CSV table of C-alpha atoms in Angstrom, one decimal:
chain,number,residue,atom,x,y,z
G,1,UNK,CA,-10.3,-12.9,-14.9
G,2,UNK,CA,-6.8,-12.5,-13.6
G,3,UNK,CA,-6.5,-15.9,-12.0
G,4,UNK,CA,-3.3,-17.1,-10.5
G,5,UNK,CA,-2.9,-20.8,-9.9
G,6,UNK,CA,-0.4,-22.1,-7.4
G,7,UNK,CA,0.6,-25.8,-7.2
G,8,UNK,CA,0.8,-27.8,-5.1
G,9,UNK,CA,-1.5,-26.4,-2.4
G,10,UNK,CA,0.3,-28.4,0.3
G,11,UNK,CA,3.4,-30.6,0.3
G,12,UNK,CA,5.3,-32.6,3.0
G,13,UNK,CA,8.9,-33.5,2.3
G,14,UNK,CA,11.8,-34.9,4.2
G,15,UNK,CA,14.7,-32.8,5.4
G,16,UNK,CA,17.4,-32.5,2.8
G,17,UNK,CA,15.1,-32.9,-0.2
G,18,UNK,CA,14.1,-30.2,-2.7
G,19,UNK,CA,10.6,-29.0,-3.4
G,20,UNK,CA,9.3,-27.1,-6.4
G,21,UNK,CA,6.3,-24.8,-6.3
G,22,UNK,CA,4.7,-23.5,-9.4
G,23,UNK,CA,2.9,-20.2,-9.9
G,24,UNK,CA,0.9,-19.8,-13.1
G,25,UNK,CA,-1.1,-16.9,-14.5
G,26,UNK,CA,-4.0,-18.6,-16.2
G,27,UNK,CA,-5.6,-15.8,-18.2
G,28,UNK,CA,-3.0,-13.1,-18.5
G,29,UNK,CA,0.6,-12.6,-19.1
G,30,UNK,CA,2.5,-11.7,-16.0
G,31,UNK,CA,5.7,-9.7,-16.6
G,32,UNK,CA,6.4,-9.8,-12.9
G,33,UNK,CA,5.7,-12.3,-10.2
G,34,UNK,CA,6.4,-12.0,-6.6
G,35,UNK,CA,7.1,-14.7,-4.0
G,36,UNK,CA,6.1,-14.3,-0.4
G,37,UNK,CA,6.5,-16.3,2.8
G,38,UNK,CA,4.0,-16.2,5.6
G,39,UNK,CA,4.6,-17.5,9.1
G,40,UNK,CA,1.6,-18.5,11.2
G,41,UNK,CA,-0.5,-15.5,12.3
G,42,UNK,CA,2.0,-13.1,10.6
G,43,UNK,CA,2.1,-10.9,7.6
G,44,UNK,CA,3.5,-11.7,4.2
G,45,UNK,CA,7.2,-11.1,3.8
G,46,UNK,CA,8.4,-10.5,0.3
G,47,UNK,CA,11.1,-13.0,-0.7
G,48,UNK,CA,11.9,-12.1,-4.3
G,49,UNK,CA,10.7,-10.4,-7.4
G,50,UNK,CA,10.7,-12.5,-10.5
G,51,UNK,CA,10.8,-11.0,-14.0
G,52,UNK,CA,10.3,-13.1,-17.1
G,53,UNK,CA,13.6,-13.9,-18.8
G,54,UNK,CA,15.9,-12.4,-16.2
G,55,UNK,CA,17.3,-13.3,-12.8
G,56,UNK,CA,15.1,-12.8,-9.8
G,57,UNK,CA,15.8,-10.0,-7.4
G,58,UNK,CA,16.0,-11.2,-3.8
G,59,UNK,CA,15.1,-9.3,-0.7
G,60,UNK,CA,17.8,-8.8,1.9
G,61,UNK,CA,18.3,-11.8,4.1
G,62,UNK,CA,16.8,-14.3,1.6
G,63,UNK,CA,19.3,-16.9,0.4
G,64,UNK,CA,19.1,-17.0,-3.4
G,65,UNK,CA,21.0,-20.4,-3.5
G,66,UNK,CA,18.4,-21.9,-1.2
G,67,UNK,CA,15.3,-20.4,-2.8
G,68,UNK,CA,15.7,-20.8,-6.5
G,69,UNK,CA,13.3,-18.8,-8.7
G,70,UNK,CA,12.8,-19.3,-12.4
G,71,UNK,CA,10.5,-17.2,-14.5
G,72,UNK,CA,10.9,-19.0,-17.8
G,73,UNK,CA,7.7,-17.7,-19.5
G,74,UNK,CA,5.1,-14.9,-19.1
G,75,UNK,CA,2.7,-17.3,-17.4
G,76,UNK,CA,4.9,-19.4,-15.2
G,77,UNK,CA,7.3,-18.8,-12.3
G,78,UNK,CA,8.7,-21.5,-10.1
G,79,UNK,CA,10.2,-21.5,-6.6
G,80,UNK,CA,12.4,-24.4,-5.6
G,81,UNK,CA,13.3,-24.8,-2.0
G,82,UNK,CA,16.6,-26.7,-2.1
G,83,UNK,CA,17.9,-28.9,0.7
G,84,UNK,CA,14.8,-28.1,2.8
G,85,UNK,CA,15.0,-28.0,6.5
G,86,UNK,CA,12.2,-27.9,9.2
G,87,UNK,CA,12.7,-24.2,9.6
G,88,UNK,CA,11.7,-23.7,5.9
G,89,UNK,CA,8.2,-25.0,6.8
G,90,UNK,CA,5.9,-22.1,6.0
G,91,UNK,CA,3.1,-20.9,3.8
G,92,UNK,CA,4.5,-19.7,0.5
G,93,UNK,CA,2.4,-17.4,-1.7
G,94,UNK,CA,3.0,-16.1,-5.2
G,95,UNK,CA,1.5,-13.1,-6.9
G,96,UNK,CA,1.5,-11.7,-10.4
G,97,UNK,CA,0.5,-8.5,-12.1
G,98,UNK,CA,-0.6,-7.6,-15.6
G,99,UNK,CA,1.0,-4.2,-15.9
G,100,UNK,CA,3.4,-2.1,-13.9
G,101,UNK,CA,0.8,-0.4,-11.7
G,102,UNK,CA,-2.0,-2.9,-11.7
G,103,UNK,CA,-3.0,-4.6,-8.5
G,104,UNK,CA,-1.4,-7.9,-7.6
G,105,UNK,CA,-3.3,-11.1,-8.0
G,106,UNK,CA,-2.4,-13.8,-5.6
G,107,UNK,CA,-2.3,-17.6,-5.8
G,108,UNK,CA,-3.9,-19.7,-3.0
G,109,UNK,CA,-0.6,-20.5,-1.4
G,110,UNK,CA,1.4,-23.6,-0.7
G,111,UNK,CA,1.8,-25.0,2.7
G,112,UNK,CA,5.2,-26.6,3.0
G,113,UNK,CA,6.0,-28.9,5.9
G,114,UNK,CA,9.5,-30.3,6.2
G,115,UNK,CA,9.9,-33.3,8.5
U,1,UNK,CA,10.8,3.8,3.0
U,2,UNK,CA,7.2,3.0,3.2
U,3,UNK,CA,5.4,1.3,6.1
U,4,UNK,CA,1.9,0.3,7.2
U,5,UNK,CA,0.5,0.0,10.7
U,6,UNK,CA,-2.7,-1.8,11.4
U,7,UNK,CA,-4.1,-0.9,14.8
U,8,UNK,CA,-5.5,-4.0,16.5
U,9,UNK,CA,-4.5,-7.5,15.6
U,10,UNK,CA,-7.9,-8.7,16.4
U,11,UNK,CA,-11.3,-7.1,16.0
U,12,UNK,CA,-14.5,-8.8,17.1
U,13,UNK,CA,-18.0,-7.5,16.0
U,14,UNK,CA,-21.5,-8.8,16.1
U,15,UNK,CA,-23.3,-9.8,13.0
U,16,UNK,CA,-24.9,-6.7,11.6
U,17,UNK,CA,-22.6,-4.3,13.4
U,18,UNK,CA,-20.3,-1.8,11.8
U,19,UNK,CA,-16.9,-3.1,10.8
U,20,UNK,CA,-13.9,-0.7,11.2
U,21,UNK,CA,-10.4,-1.9,10.6
U,22,UNK,CA,-7.7,0.8,11.0
U,23,UNK,CA,-4.7,1.3,8.8
U,24,UNK,CA,-2.1,4.1,9.0
U,25,UNK,CA,0.7,4.4,6.5
U,26,UNK,CA,4.0,6.2,6.2
U,27,UNK,CA,5.4,7.2,2.9
U,28,UNK,CA,7.6,10.1,1.6
U,29,UNK,CA,5.8,10.1,-1.7
U,30,UNK,CA,2.1,9.8,-2.7
U,31,UNK,CA,1.3,6.1,-2.0
U,32,UNK,CA,-0.9,3.5,-3.6
U,33,UNK,CA,-2.9,1.8,-0.8
U,34,UNK,CA,-4.7,-1.5,-0.8
U,35,UNK,CA,-6.8,-3.7,1.4
U,36,UNK,CA,-6.6,-7.5,0.9
U,37,UNK,CA,-8.6,-10.3,2.6
U,38,UNK,CA,-7.2,-13.7,3.4
U,39,UNK,CA,-9.3,-16.7,4.3
U,40,UNK,CA,-7.6,-19.7,6.1
U,41,UNK,CA,-5.0,-21.5,4.0
U,42,UNK,CA,-5.7,-19.3,1.0
U,43,UNK,CA,-3.9,-16.5,-0.8
U,44,UNK,CA,-5.0,-12.9,-0.7
U,45,UNK,CA,-8.0,-11.3,-2.5
U,46,UNK,CA,-8.0,-7.7,-3.3
U,47,UNK,CA,-10.9,-5.8,-1.6
U,48,UNK,CA,-10.1,-2.3,-2.9
U,49,UNK,CA,-7.4,0.0,-3.9
U,50,UNK,CA,-6.5,3.7,-3.8
U,51,UNK,CA,-4.4,5.1,-6.6
U,52,UNK,CA,-4.8,8.9,-6.2
U,53,UNK,CA,-8.2,9.2,-7.7
U,54,UNK,CA,-11.3,9.5,-5.5
U,55,UNK,CA,-10.4,9.5,-1.8
U,56,UNK,CA,-13.4,7.3,-0.9
U,57,UNK,CA,-12.9,4.0,-2.5
U,58,UNK,CA,-15.6,1.3,-2.8
U,59,UNK,CA,-14.6,-2.3,-3.0
U,60,UNK,CA,-16.1,-5.7,-3.2
U,61,UNK,CA,-18.5,-7.3,-0.6
U,62,UNK,CA,-19.7,-3.9,0.6
U,63,UNK,CA,-16.4,-2.7,1.9
U,64,UNK,CA,-15.1,0.8,1.4
U,65,UNK,CA,-12.1,2.8,2.6
U,66,UNK,CA,-11.3,6.5,2.8
U,67,UNK,CA,-7.9,7.9,2.1
U,68,UNK,CA,-7.1,10.8,4.5
U,69,UNK,CA,-3.8,12.4,3.7
U,70,UNK,CA,-3.9,14.7,6.7
U,71,UNK,CA,-4.2,11.7,9.0
U,72,UNK,CA,-2.1,9.3,6.8
U,73,UNK,CA,-4.9,6.8,7.2
U,74,UNK,CA,-6.8,4.4,5.0
U,75,UNK,CA,-9.3,2.7,7.3
U,76,UNK,CA,-11.6,0.0,6.0
U,77,UNK,CA,-15.3,0.0,6.9
U,78,UNK,CA,-18.4,-2.0,6.2
U,79,UNK,CA,-21.8,-0.8,7.5
U,80,UNK,CA,-23.1,-4.3,8.5
U,81,UNK,CA,-20.9,-7.3,9.2
U,82,UNK,CA,-21.8,-10.7,7.9
U,83,UNK,CA,-20.6,-14.0,9.2
U,84,UNK,CA,-18.8,-14.6,5.9
U,85,UNK,CA,-16.6,-11.5,6.5
U,86,UNK,CA,-14.7,-13.4,9.2
U,87,UNK,CA,-11.1,-13.5,7.9
U,88,UNK,CA,-7.7,-11.9,8.1
U,89,UNK,CA,-7.4,-8.4,6.6
U,90,UNK,CA,-4.2,-6.8,5.4
U,91,UNK,CA,-3.5,-3.2,4.5
U,92,UNK,CA,-0.7,-2.7,2.1
U,93,UNK,CA,1.2,0.3,0.7
U,94,UNK,CA,3.2,0.7,-2.4
U,95,UNK,CA,5.2,3.5,-3.9
U,96,UNK,CA,7.0,3.9,-7.1
U,97,UNK,CA,4.9,2.9,-10.0
U,98,UNK,CA,5.9,3.8,-13.5
U,99,UNK,CA,9.2,2.1,-14.5
U,100,UNK,CA,9.9,0.5,-11.1
U,101,UNK,CA,9.0,-2.9,-9.9
U,102,UNK,CA,6.7,-1.5,-7.2
U,103,UNK,CA,6.6,-3.7,-4.2
U,104,UNK,CA,3.8,-4.0,-1.6
U,105,UNK,CA,4.6,-3.6,2.0
U,106,UNK,CA,2.0,-5.3,4.2
U,107,UNK,CA,0.7,-4.5,7.6
U,108,UNK,CA,0.7,-7.3,10.2
U,109,UNK,CA,-2.9,-8.0,9.6
U,110,UNK,CA,-6.1,-7.8,11.5
U,111,UNK,CA,-8.2,-10.9,12.3
U,112,UNK,CA,-11.9,-10.1,12.1
U,113,UNK,CA,-14.3,-12.3,13.9
U,114,UNK,CA,-18.0,-12.0,13.6
U,115,UNK,CA,-20.2,-13.2,16.4
U,116,UNK,CA,-23.8,-14.4,15.7
């Protein structure tokens, strides 16, 4: 149980275009989802916390107008990288939790390459 | 503020040998502690968690970790390494459950390689 599906698993886009990444909780309702960014051989850096039906809370230094997060339902959160640039190339991972203090369940990540 | 320090970015062991991955945490309040494993180009899988119950926590795949408050440590161990254990391991700490959106703070990770 507690499966989180992330789509796509990899995407290549041209500089200036926008890319949407989906994160779905398949067998549970996720009141909160988290989006992380991971650079090669580094740890995960929390980008934002997404609560269903409300605006996402962004971490310091993360541009909310560039990384648009929508959590329209209890099973789906999306991250849209707008006007992508090569420096946005990274591994993006989402996670979701069932309850306030339950462990996080992670998606398999999305490898974004901006050319 | 909470933080996690993983000692050793790379640990190499022989198959069948003891695995020891070190994690020290810093927190002003009782923490929740986690170990996650990440295989290449994949998300993170929870190995085990400490949430103020038993100090010795057993997880999946034969891993266990012991919470030592006096040492502010939560080291991960496995008696006998298997080739399939080769992966990146992350220790994480969280504080503030209850009504808060508790957030995980990750260590920088330890890459475990297992030699035949």
